[in-house]
PDB file of C-alpha atoms in Angstrom:
ATOM      1  CA  UNK S   1     -17.486 -87.019  27.428  1.00 61.00           C
ATOM      2  CA  UNK S   2     -20.097 -89.661  25.837  1.00 66.00           C
ATOM      3  CA  UNK S   3     -17.622 -92.635  26.547  1.00 68.00           C
ATOM      4  CA  UNK S   4     -17.116 -91.271  29.859  1.00 69.00           C
ATOM      5  CA  UNK S   5     -20.775 -91.519  30.969  1.00 71.00           C
ATOM      6  CA  UNK S   6     -21.348 -94.138  29.275  1.00 74.00           C
ATOM      7  CA  UNK S   7     -19.137 -95.934  31.302  1.00 70.00           C
ATOM      8  CA  UNK S   8     -19.782 -94.440  34.077  1.00 71.00           C
ATOM      9  CA  UNK S   9     -23.736 -95.478  34.195  1.00 76.00           C
ATOM     10  CA  UNK S  10     -22.744 -99.205  33.606  1.00 75.00           C
ATOM     11  CA  UNK S  11     -20.949 -98.763  36.717  1.00 74.00           C
ATOM     12  CA  UNK S  12     -23.109 -98.259  39.513  1.00 80.00           C
ATOM     13  CA  UNK S  13     -20.424 -97.823  42.064  1.00 81.00           C
ATOM     14  CA  UNK S  14     -18.874 -94.987  40.209  1.00 77.00           C
ATOM     15  CA  UNK S  15     -21.729 -93.319  39.233  1.00 84.00           C
ATOM     16  CA  UNK S  16     -23.372 -93.100  43.274  1.00 85.00           C
ATOM     17  CA  UNK S  17     -19.195 -91.415  43.134  1.00 84.00           C
ATOM     18  CA  UNK S  18     -19.424 -89.193  40.638  1.00 85.00           C
ATOM     19  CA  UNK S  19     -23.034 -87.682  41.938  1.00 88.00           C
ATOM     20  CA  UNK S  20     -22.085 -87.858  45.753  1.00 88.00           C
ATOM     21  CA  UNK S  21     -19.285 -85.733  44.257  1.00 87.00           C
ATOM     22  CA  UNK S  22     -21.415 -83.105  42.534  1.00 88.00           C
ATOM     23  CA  UNK S  23     -23.406 -83.223  46.116  1.00 88.00           C
ATOM     24  CA  UNK S  24     -20.539 -81.954  47.559  1.00 85.00           C
ATOM     25  CA  UNK S  25     -19.147 -79.566  44.565  1.00 86.00           C
ATOM     26  CA  UNK S  26     -22.948 -78.293  45.187  1.00 88.00           C
ATOM     27  CA  UNK S  27     -22.609 -77.637  49.112  1.00 83.00           C
ATOM     28  CA  UNK S  28     -19.283 -76.196  48.064  1.00 84.00           C
ATOM     29  CA  UNK S  29     -20.839 -73.617  45.627  1.00 86.00           C
ATOM     30  CA  UNK S  30     -23.592 -72.637  48.315  1.00 83.00           C
ATOM     31  CA  UNK S  31     -20.977 -72.034  51.040  1.00 82.00           C
ATOM     32  CA  UNK S  32     -18.829 -69.659  48.316  1.00 80.00           C
ATOM     33  CA  UNK S  33     -22.061 -67.514  47.488  1.00 85.00           C
ATOM     34  CA  UNK S  34     -23.763 -67.611  51.010  1.00 78.00           C
ATOM     35  CA  UNK S  35     -20.117 -66.184  52.376  1.00 74.00           C
ATOM     36  CA  UNK S  36     -19.154 -63.935  50.257  1.00 74.00           C
ATOM     37  CA  UNK S  37     -22.885 -62.567  48.374  1.00 72.00           C
ATOM     38  CA  UNK S  38     -25.000 -63.024  51.339  1.00 70.00           C
ATOM     39  CA  UNK S  39     -23.188 -62.651  54.803  1.00 71.00           C
ATOM     40  CA  UNK S  40     -24.271 -66.532  55.570  1.00 68.00           C
ATOM     41  CA  UNK S  41     -27.757 -66.310  55.436  1.00 72.00           C
ATOM     42  CA  UNK S  42     -28.791 -68.653  52.819  1.00 72.00           C
ATOM     43  CA  UNK S  43     -27.346 -71.708  54.801  1.00 69.00           C
ATOM     44  CA  UNK S  44     -28.415 -69.887  58.394  1.00 67.00           C
ATOM     45  CA  UNK S  45     -32.325 -69.905  56.379  1.00 64.00           C
ATOM     46  CA  UNK S  46     -31.875 -73.394  55.923  1.00 68.00           C
ATOM     47  CA  UNK S  47     -30.062 -74.794  59.268  1.00 70.00           C
ATOM     48  CA  UNK S  48     -28.165 -72.579  61.155  1.00 77.00           C
ATOM     49  CA  UNK S  49     -25.691 -70.341  60.972  1.00 75.00           C
ATOM     50  CA  UNK S  50     -21.910 -72.082  60.685  1.00 76.00           C
ATOM     51  CA  UNK S  51     -20.368 -69.367  63.062  1.00 75.00           C
ATOM     52  CA  UNK S  52     -23.494 -69.162  65.431  1.00 78.00           C
ATOM     53  CA  UNK S  53     -22.563 -70.098  68.773  1.00 80.00           C
ATOM     54  CA  UNK S  54     -24.207 -71.126  72.163  1.00 81.00           C
ATOM     55  CA  UNK S  55     -23.441 -72.014  75.422  1.00 79.00           C
ATOM     56  CA  UNK S  56     -26.459 -73.753  76.053  1.00 81.00           C
ATOM     57  CA  UNK S  57     -26.249 -75.410  72.889  1.00 83.00           C
ATOM     58  CA  UNK S  58     -22.530 -76.924  73.317  1.00 85.00           C
ATOM     59  CA  UNK S  59     -21.514 -80.380  72.689  1.00 84.00           C
ATOM     60  CA  UNK S  60     -25.060 -81.901  72.238  1.00 86.00           C
ATOM     61  CA  UNK S  61     -25.268 -85.304  70.490  1.00 87.00           C
ATOM     62  CA  UNK S  62     -27.033 -85.572  67.176  1.00 88.00           C
ATOM     63  CA  UNK S  63     -30.684 -84.828  67.264  1.00 86.00           C
ATOM     64  CA  UNK S  64     -33.678 -84.078  65.494  1.00 86.00           C
ATOM     65  CA  UNK S  65     -32.707 -80.214  66.316  1.00 84.00           C
ATOM     66  CA  UNK S  66     -29.123 -80.442  65.204  1.00 84.00           C
ATOM     67  CA  UNK S  67     -28.709 -83.141  63.319  1.00 87.00           C
ATOM     68  CA  UNK S  68     -25.036 -83.712  63.351  1.00 88.00           C
ATOM     69  CA  UNK S  69     -24.857 -82.463  66.709  1.00 86.00           C
ATOM     70  CA  UNK S  70     -22.855 -78.880  68.042  1.00 88.00           C
ATOM     71  CA  UNK S  71     -19.398 -78.875  68.365  1.00 87.00           C
ATOM     72  CA  UNK S  72     -17.769 -77.248  71.795  1.00 85.00           C
ATOM     73  CA  UNK S  73     -19.116 -73.469  70.988  1.00 86.00           C
ATOM     74  CA  UNK S  74     -22.767 -74.899  70.406  1.00 86.00           C
ATOM     75  CA  UNK S  75     -22.298 -74.279  66.251  1.00 87.00           C
ATOM     76  CA  UNK S  76     -24.092 -76.722  64.395  1.00 86.00           C
ATOM     77  CA  UNK S  77     -21.330 -79.554  62.748  1.00 89.00           C
ATOM     78  CA  UNK S  78     -23.824 -79.933  59.835  1.00 88.00           C
ATOM     79  CA  UNK S  79     -23.390 -76.191  58.676  1.00 86.00           C
ATOM     80  CA  UNK S  80     -19.773 -76.480  59.507  1.00 87.00           C
ATOM     81  CA  UNK S  81     -19.507 -79.382  57.724  1.00 89.00           C
ATOM     82  CA  UNK S  82     -21.195 -78.221  54.808  1.00 87.00           C
ATOM     83  CA  UNK S  83     -18.522 -74.622  54.918  1.00 85.00           C
ATOM     84  CA  UNK S  84     -15.962 -76.862  55.315  1.00 85.00           C
ATOM     85  CA  UNK S  85     -16.479 -78.507  52.528  1.00 86.00           C
ATOM     86  CA  UNK S  86     -15.853 -74.947  50.198  1.00 85.00           C
ATOM     87  CA  UNK S  87     -12.517 -74.914  51.901  1.00 84.00           C
ATOM     88  CA  UNK S  88     -11.098 -78.481  51.127  1.00 85.00           C
ATOM     89  CA  UNK S  89     -12.845 -78.659  47.518  1.00 88.00           C
ATOM     90  CA  UNK S  90     -10.951 -75.341  46.778  1.00 87.00           C
ATOM     91  CA  UNK S  91      -7.953 -76.126  48.371  1.00 88.00           C
ATOM     92  CA  UNK S  92      -7.833 -79.314  46.588  1.00 89.00           C
ATOM     93  CA  UNK S  93      -8.983 -77.510  42.934  1.00 90.00           C
ATOM     94  CA  UNK S  94      -6.355 -74.536  43.458  1.00 91.00           C
ATOM     95  CA  UNK S  95      -3.801 -77.353  44.514  1.00 92.00           C
ATOM     96  CA  UNK S  96      -4.108 -79.145  41.374  1.00 92.00           C
ATOM     97  CA  UNK S  97      -4.854 -76.952  39.264  1.00 92.00           C
ATOM     98  CA  UNK S  98      -1.355 -74.459  40.094  1.00 93.00           C
ATOM     99  CA  UNK S  99       0.772 -78.284  40.271  1.00 92.00           C
ATOM    100  CA  UNK S 100      -0.947 -79.358  37.072  1.00 92.00           C
ATOM    101  CA  UNK S 101       0.037 -76.501  35.637  1.00 93.00           C
ATOM    102  CA  UNK S 102       3.359 -75.536  36.609  1.00 93.00           C
ATOM    103  CA  UNK S 103       4.285 -79.655  36.495  1.00 92.00           C
ATOM    104  CA  UNK S 104       2.864 -79.313  32.599  1.00 92.00           C
ATOM    105  CA  UNK S 105       4.895 -76.443  31.758  1.00 92.00           C
ATOM    106  CA  UNK S 106       8.114 -77.850  32.548  1.00 92.00           C
ATOM    107  CA  UNK S 107       7.445 -81.612  31.393  1.00 91.00           C
ATOM    108  CA  UNK S 108       6.805 -79.888  28.162  1.00 91.00           C
ATOM    109  CA  UNK S 109      10.108 -78.123  28.137  1.00 90.00           C
ATOM    110  CA  UNK S 110      12.239 -81.246  29.396  1.00 89.00           C
ATOM    111  CA  UNK S 111      10.500 -83.576  27.199  1.00 88.00           C
ATOM    112  CA  UNK S 112      10.495 -81.831  23.819  1.00 86.00           C
ATOM    113  CA  UNK S 113      14.005 -79.946  24.435  1.00 85.00           C
ATOM    114  CA  UNK S 114      15.953 -82.843  25.553  1.00 81.00           C
ATOM    115  CA  UNK S 115      20.014 -82.483  26.593  1.00 83.00           C
ATOM    116  CA  UNK S 116      21.450 -80.738  28.885  1.00 89.00           C
ATOM    117  CA  UNK S 117      17.906 -78.929  29.955  1.00 88.00           C
ATOM    118  CA  UNK S 118      15.913 -82.329  30.495  1.00 87.00           C
ATOM    119  CA  UNK S 119      18.897 -84.016  32.438  1.00 90.00           C
ATOM    120  CA  UNK S 120      18.745 -80.651  34.764  1.00 91.00           C
ATOM    121  CA  UNK S 121      14.911 -80.822  34.897  1.00 89.00           C
ATOM    122  CA  UNK S 122      14.797 -84.928  35.459  1.00 89.00           C
ATOM    123  CA  UNK S 123      17.819 -84.288  38.426  1.00 91.00           C
ATOM    124  CA  UNK S 124      15.778 -82.038  40.355  1.00 90.00           C
ATOM    125  CA  UNK S 125      12.703 -84.269  40.078  1.00 89.00           C
ATOM    126  CA  UNK S 126      14.433 -87.316  41.490  1.00 89.00           C
ATOM    127  CA  UNK S 127      15.670 -85.186  44.235  1.00 89.00           C
ATOM    128  CA  UNK S 128      12.277 -83.848  45.513  1.00 87.00           C
ATOM    129  CA  UNK S 129      10.523 -87.146  44.447  1.00 86.00           C
ATOM    130  CA  UNK S 130      13.387 -88.715  46.659  1.00 86.00           C
ATOM    131  CA  UNK S 131      11.609 -86.803  50.109  1.00 83.00           C
ATOM    132  CA  UNK S 132       8.304 -87.700  51.227  1.00 84.00           C
ATOM    133  CA  UNK S 133       5.487 -85.419  49.706  1.00 83.00           C
ATOM    134  CA  UNK S 134       3.654 -84.453  53.220  1.00 85.00           C
ATOM    135  CA  UNK S 135       6.959 -83.648  54.859  1.00 87.00           C
ATOM    136  CA  UNK S 136       8.031 -81.301  52.157  1.00 87.00           C
ATOM    137  CA  UNK S 137       4.427 -80.124  52.335  1.00 88.00           C
ATOM    138  CA  UNK S 138       4.935 -79.875  55.886  1.00 88.00           C
ATOM    139  CA  UNK S 139       7.847 -77.930  54.778  1.00 89.00           C
ATOM    140  CA  UNK S 140       6.553 -74.980  52.957  1.00 88.00           C
ATOM    141  CA  UNK S 141       3.618 -74.716  54.955  1.00 86.00           C
ATOM    142  CA  UNK S 142       5.604 -74.185  58.359  1.00 86.00           C
ATOM    143  CA  UNK S 143       8.018 -71.973  56.469  1.00 87.00           C
ATOM    144  CA  UNK S 144       5.079 -69.756  54.809  1.00 85.00           C
ATOM    145  CA  UNK S 145       3.270 -70.113  57.959  1.00 83.00           C
ATOM    146  CA  UNK S 146      -0.365 -71.065  58.917  1.00 82.00           C
ATOM    147  CA  UNK S 147      -3.394 -69.257  56.044  1.00 82.00           C
ATOM    148  CA  UNK S 148      -5.202 -70.567  52.997  1.00 82.00           C
ATOM    149  CA  UNK S 149      -2.706 -69.387  50.542  1.00 86.00           C
ATOM    150  CA  UNK S 150      -0.074 -71.068  51.808  1.00 88.00           C
ATOM    151  CA  UNK S 151      -1.520 -74.390  52.372  1.00 88.00           C
ATOM    152  CA  UNK S 152      -2.167 -74.469  48.597  1.00 90.00           C
ATOM    153  CA  UNK S 153       1.146 -73.480  47.637  1.00 91.00           C
ATOM    154  CA  UNK S 154       2.556 -76.003  50.233  1.00 90.00           C
ATOM    155  CA  UNK S 155       0.687 -78.907  48.187  1.00 91.00           C
ATOM    156  CA  UNK S 156       1.259 -77.437  44.658  1.00 91.00           C
ATOM    157  CA  UNK S 157       4.938 -77.332  45.669  1.00 89.00           C
ATOM    158  CA  UNK S 158       4.593 -81.653  46.859  1.00 86.00           C
ATOM    159  CA  UNK S 159       3.108 -82.944  43.478  1.00 88.00           C
ATOM    160  CA  UNK S 160       4.047 -80.768  40.429  1.00 91.00           C
ATOM    161  CA  UNK S 161       6.971 -83.108  40.133  1.00 91.00           C
ATOM    162  CA  UNK S 162       4.306 -85.702  39.633  1.00 91.00           C
ATOM    163  CA  UNK S 163       2.555 -83.932  36.390  1.00 92.00           C
ATOM    164  CA  UNK S 164       6.232 -83.084  35.301  1.00 91.00           C
ATOM    165  CA  UNK S 165       7.428 -86.537  35.120  1.00 91.00           C
ATOM    166  CA  UNK S 166       4.064 -88.162  33.543  1.00 90.00           C
ATOM    167  CA  UNK S 167       4.374 -85.173  30.661  1.00 91.00           C
ATOM    168  CA  UNK S 168       7.586 -85.570  30.319  1.00 90.00           C
ATOM    169  CA  UNK S 169       7.091 -89.422  29.674  1.00 89.00           C
ATOM    170  CA  UNK S 170       4.382 -88.654  27.259  1.00 88.00           C
ATOM    171  CA  UNK S 171       6.246 -85.639  24.907  1.00 89.00           C
ATOM    172  CA  UNK S 172       9.045 -88.125  24.699  1.00 87.00           C
ATOM    173  CA  UNK S 173       6.627 -91.158  23.128  1.00 86.00           C
ATOM    174  CA  UNK S 174       4.260 -88.206  21.506  1.00 85.00           C
ATOM    175  CA  UNK S 175       7.118 -86.296  19.301  1.00 83.00           C
ATOM    176  CA  UNK S 176       8.730 -89.746  17.936  1.00 79.00           C
ATOM    177  CA  UNK S 177       5.329 -90.139  15.927  1.00 81.00           C
ATOM    178  CA  UNK S 178       5.051 -89.767  12.579  1.00 81.00           C
ATOM    179  CA  UNK S 179       2.574 -87.086  12.319  1.00 80.00           C
ATOM    180  CA  UNK S 180       4.960 -85.177  14.262  1.00 80.00           C
ATOM    181  CA  UNK S 181       7.804 -85.890  12.252  1.00 79.00           C
ATOM    182  CA  UNK S 182       5.852 -84.969   9.081  1.00 84.00           C
ATOM    183  CA  UNK S 183       4.790 -81.665  10.811  1.00 79.00           C
ATOM    184  CA  UNK S 184       8.779 -81.263  11.620  1.00 77.00           C
ATOM    185  CA  UNK S 185       9.304 -82.157   7.376  1.00 79.00           C
ATOM    186  CA  UNK S 186       6.624 -79.404   6.247  1.00 80.00           C
ATOM    187  CA  UNK S 187       8.795 -76.728   8.246  1.00 75.00           C
ATOM    188  CA  UNK S 188       6.157 -76.371  11.308  1.00 74.00           C
ATOM    189  CA  UNK S 189       7.618 -74.253  14.125  1.00 77.00           C
ATOM    190  CA  UNK S 190       8.367 -75.708  17.558  1.00 78.00           C
ATOM    191  CA  UNK S 191       5.462 -73.401  19.350  1.00 82.00           C
ATOM    192  CA  UNK S 192       2.607 -75.281  16.386  1.00 82.00           C
ATOM    193  CA  UNK S 193       3.880 -78.684  17.150  1.00 83.00           C
ATOM    194  CA  UNK S 194       3.904 -78.086  20.862  1.00 83.00           C
ATOM    195  CA  UNK S 195       0.595 -76.553  20.788  1.00 84.00           C
ATOM    196  CA  UNK S 196      -1.580 -77.985  18.126  1.00 83.00           C
ATOM    197  CA  UNK S 197       0.294 -81.758  17.945  1.00 82.00           C
ATOM    198  CA  UNK S 198       1.718 -83.063  21.244  1.00 85.00           C
ATOM    199  CA  UNK S 199      -0.451 -81.278  24.051  1.00 86.00           C
ATOM    200  CA  UNK S 200      -3.663 -81.722  23.145  1.00 85.00           C
ATOM    201  CA  UNK S 201      -2.239 -85.520  23.337  1.00 84.00           C
ATOM    202  CA  UNK S 202      -1.738 -84.858  26.923  1.00 85.00           C
ATOM    203  CA  UNK S 203      -4.836 -84.012  27.837  1.00 86.00           C
ATOM    204  CA  UNK S 204      -6.010 -86.961  28.753  1.00 83.00           C
ATOM    205  CA  UNK S 205      -3.075 -88.242  30.526  1.00 84.00           C
ATOM    206  CA  UNK S 206      -3.621 -85.021  32.862  1.00 88.00           C
ATOM    207  CA  UNK S 207      -7.489 -85.117  33.769  1.00 87.00           C
ATOM    208  CA  UNK S 208      -6.830 -88.796  34.760  1.00 85.00           C
ATOM    209  CA  UNK S 209      -4.069 -88.150  37.079  1.00 88.00           C
ATOM    210  CA  UNK S 210      -6.001 -84.162  38.326  1.00 89.00           C
ATOM    211  CA  UNK S 211      -8.879 -86.751  39.292  1.00 86.00           C
ATOM    212  CA  UNK S 212      -6.702 -89.299  41.009  1.00 85.00           C
ATOM    213  CA  UNK S 213      -4.645 -86.399  42.916  1.00 89.00           C
ATOM    214  CA  UNK S 214      -8.055 -84.578  44.130  1.00 89.00           C
ATOM    215  CA  UNK S 215      -7.938 -87.369  46.682  1.00 87.00           C
ATOM    216  CA  UNK S 216      -4.254 -87.474  47.823  1.00 88.00           C
ATOM    217  CA  UNK S 217      -3.893 -83.465  48.087  1.00 90.00           C
ATOM    218  CA  UNK S 218      -7.553 -83.579  50.123  1.00 88.00           C
ATOM    219  CA  UNK S 219      -5.837 -86.199  52.864  1.00 89.00           C
ATOM    220  CA  UNK S 220      -2.744 -84.287  52.772  1.00 89.00           C
ATOM    221  CA  UNK S 221      -4.412 -80.599  53.541  1.00 88.00           C
ATOM    222  CA  UNK S 222      -6.336 -82.231  56.186  1.00 87.00           C
ATOM    223  CA  UNK S 223      -3.410 -84.188  57.567  1.00 87.00           C
ATOM    224  CA  UNK S 224      -1.847 -80.299  57.885  1.00 87.00           C
ATOM    225  CA  UNK S 225      -4.971 -78.248  58.482  1.00 85.00           C
ATOM    226  CA  UNK S 226      -5.109 -81.240  61.628  1.00 83.00           C
ATOM    227  CA  UNK S 227      -1.425 -80.187  62.964  1.00 83.00           C
ATOM    228  CA  UNK S 228      -2.546 -76.550  63.069  1.00 81.00           C
ATOM    229  CA  UNK S 229      -0.543 -75.581  59.144  1.00 82.00           C
ATOM    230  CA  UNK S 230      -3.885 -75.139  56.751  1.00 78.00           C
ATOM    231  CA  UNK S 231      -6.456 -72.104  56.981  1.00 77.00           C
ATOM    232  CA  UNK S 232      -7.207 -70.521  60.050  1.00 74.00           C
ATOM    233  CA  UNK S 233      -9.752 -71.928  62.644  1.00 69.00           C
ATOM    234  CA  UNK S 234     -12.244 -68.978  62.024  1.00 71.00           C
ATOM    235  CA  UNK S 235     -12.575 -70.246  58.200  1.00 76.00           C
ATOM    236  CA  UNK S 236     -13.714 -74.263  58.620  1.00 81.00           C
ATOM    237  CA  UNK S 237     -12.043 -77.525  57.075  1.00 83.00           C
ATOM    238  CA  UNK S 238     -12.675 -80.664  57.421  1.00 87.00           C
ATOM    239  CA  UNK S 239      -8.692 -81.004  58.853  1.00 85.00           C
ATOM    240  CA  UNK S 240      -8.988 -78.815  61.128  1.00 86.00           C
ATOM    241  CA  UNK S 241     -12.567 -79.643  62.508  1.00 87.00           C
ATOM    242  CA  UNK S 242     -11.157 -82.843  63.493  1.00 87.00           C
ATOM    243  CA  UNK S 243      -7.956 -81.298  65.014  1.00 84.00           C
ATOM    244  CA  UNK S 244     -10.661 -79.244  67.565  1.00 85.00           C
ATOM    245  CA  UNK S 245     -12.659 -83.115  67.799  1.00 86.00           C
ATOM    246  CA  UNK S 246      -9.745 -84.986  69.090  1.00 85.00           C
ATOM    247  CA  UNK S 247      -9.685 -83.152  72.105  1.00 84.00           C
ATOM    248  CA  UNK S 248     -13.805 -84.321  72.366  1.00 87.00           C
ATOM    249  CA  UNK S 249     -13.238 -87.865  71.511  1.00 85.00           C
ATOM    250  CA  UNK S 250     -14.552 -89.519  74.677  1.00 84.00           C
ATOM    251  CA  UNK S 251     -17.769 -87.051  75.487  1.00 85.00           C
ATOM    252  CA  UNK S 252     -18.507 -85.651  71.784  1.00 86.00           C
ATOM    253  CA  UNK S 253     -17.108 -88.275  69.657  1.00 89.00           C
ATOM    254  CA  UNK S 254     -19.629 -86.738  66.571  1.00 89.00           C
ATOM    255  CA  UNK S 255     -17.294 -84.196  66.379  1.00 90.00           C
ATOM    256  CA  UNK S 256     -14.209 -86.706  64.770  1.00 89.00           C
ATOM    257  CA  UNK S 257     -16.483 -88.767  63.243  1.00 90.00           C
ATOM    258  CA  UNK S 258     -18.595 -86.798  60.613  1.00 91.00           C
ATOM    259  CA  UNK S 259     -15.486 -84.886  59.241  1.00 90.00           C
ATOM    260  CA  UNK S 260     -13.587 -87.606  58.948  1.00 90.00           C
ATOM    261  CA  UNK S 261     -16.165 -89.383  57.561  1.00 92.00           C
ATOM    262  CA  UNK S 262     -16.790 -86.519  55.025  1.00 90.00           C
ATOM    263  CA  UNK S 263     -13.265 -86.268  54.036  1.00 90.00           C
ATOM    264  CA  UNK S 264     -13.068 -90.560  53.664  1.00 91.00           C
ATOM    265  CA  UNK S 265     -16.574 -90.913  51.289  1.00 90.00           C
ATOM    266  CA  UNK S 266     -15.064 -87.759  49.174  1.00 90.00           C
ATOM    267  CA  UNK S 267     -11.096 -89.499  48.544  1.00 90.00           C
ATOM    268  CA  UNK S 268     -12.979 -92.414  48.197  1.00 90.00           C
ATOM    269  CA  UNK S 269     -15.337 -90.795  44.777  1.00 89.00           C
ATOM    270  CA  UNK S 270     -12.265 -89.109  43.406  1.00 89.00           C
ATOM    271  CA  UNK S 271     -10.089 -92.530  42.945  1.00 88.00           C
ATOM    272  CA  UNK S 272     -13.198 -94.028  42.064  1.00 86.00           C
ATOM    273  CA  UNK S 273     -13.645 -91.773  39.514  1.00 86.00           C
ATOM    274  CA  UNK S 274     -10.336 -91.571  38.401  1.00 83.00           C
ATOM    275  CA  UNK S 275     -10.178 -95.232  37.568  1.00 82.00           C
ATOM    276  CA  UNK S 276     -13.586 -94.335  35.079  1.00 82.00           C
ATOM    277  CA  UNK S 277     -11.658 -91.762  33.233  1.00 82.00           C
ATOM    278  CA  UNK S 278      -8.674 -94.173  33.385  1.00 79.00           C
ATOM    279  CA  UNK S 279     -11.115 -96.718  32.311  1.00 77.00           C
ATOM    280  CA  UNK S 280     -12.052 -94.692  29.318  1.00 77.00           C
ATOM    281  CA  UNK S 281      -8.456 -93.153  28.384  1.00 75.00           C
ATOM    282  CA  UNK S 282      -6.800 -95.710  28.383  1.00 64.00           C
ATOM    283  CA  UNK S 283      -9.019 -98.962  26.344  1.00 55.00           C
ATOM    284  CA  UNK S 284      -6.094-101.217  27.137  1.00 51.00           C
ATOM    285  CA  UNK S 285      -6.443-101.112  30.932  1.00 45.00           C
ATOM    286  CA  UNK S 286     -10.264-102.129  30.482  1.00 48.00           C
ATOM    287  CA  UNK S 287      -9.580-104.985  28.066  1.00 45.00           C
ATOM    288  CA  UNK S 288      -6.599-106.339  30.753  1.00 41.00           C
ATOM    289  CA  UNK S 289      -9.341-105.974  33.274  1.00 43.00           C
ATOM    290  CA  UNK S 290     -12.027-107.759  31.256  1.00 41.00           C
ATOM    291  CA  UNK S 291      -9.644-110.641  31.050  1.00 41.00           C
TER     292      UNK S 291
END
């Protein structure tokens, strides 16, 4: 952790990205607490309620009263983008967590067991990787129907194979190390070897991949929401705000530009943080960049 923050402070762009991610995370937590415990009173006291409609104020351009303007129903766009950060980030965190856990378990089993089990798992992984991930996500989301948890499951189905393949290759590398062989020779059981010697050495790979995957998942979530397979429109997300804004692109450009900018900045920030994590956990990569 110390090395991460030291490397982060040496890179101003990555530090700015980290602070921006913290800001979006703060907005997401604030929106979650406000929605479920205070009935939108916190955001309403600071700005406007994200669900407050006013026909007289519909499609208002950015101004001092409404900093990012209003949508077609007169709702404040800044308040809805803040609430949308909660939906988008929670979907990403749940999808990355579910795919990471599933892929790690399957990768550990395949890499450690070897033989027929490894062959079967890897053939399944190869088949799934043969299809574009977004197509798999659309198929699963279309089968389950629009909704919050269906999009999480769809995005997890799209991503778990990456983790399975990464962890399997890492397990194959680690289990042939001398200290693992020594543990075998001393009579250590399979569970002890996996959880004491192999899994801890896979954590760095998982962290880097999860950070890089957050951006990919966020783009996929926005894409599914854009075509109507994401959360219901009553629950604001950056993707369905983009979808709504395309109908007003000529007389309400801000409806598309600001949610799109939020997605762009968040994805860029997660990718920059992923690069820093990769440098921290893989010194060889840092040396190559310095050459």
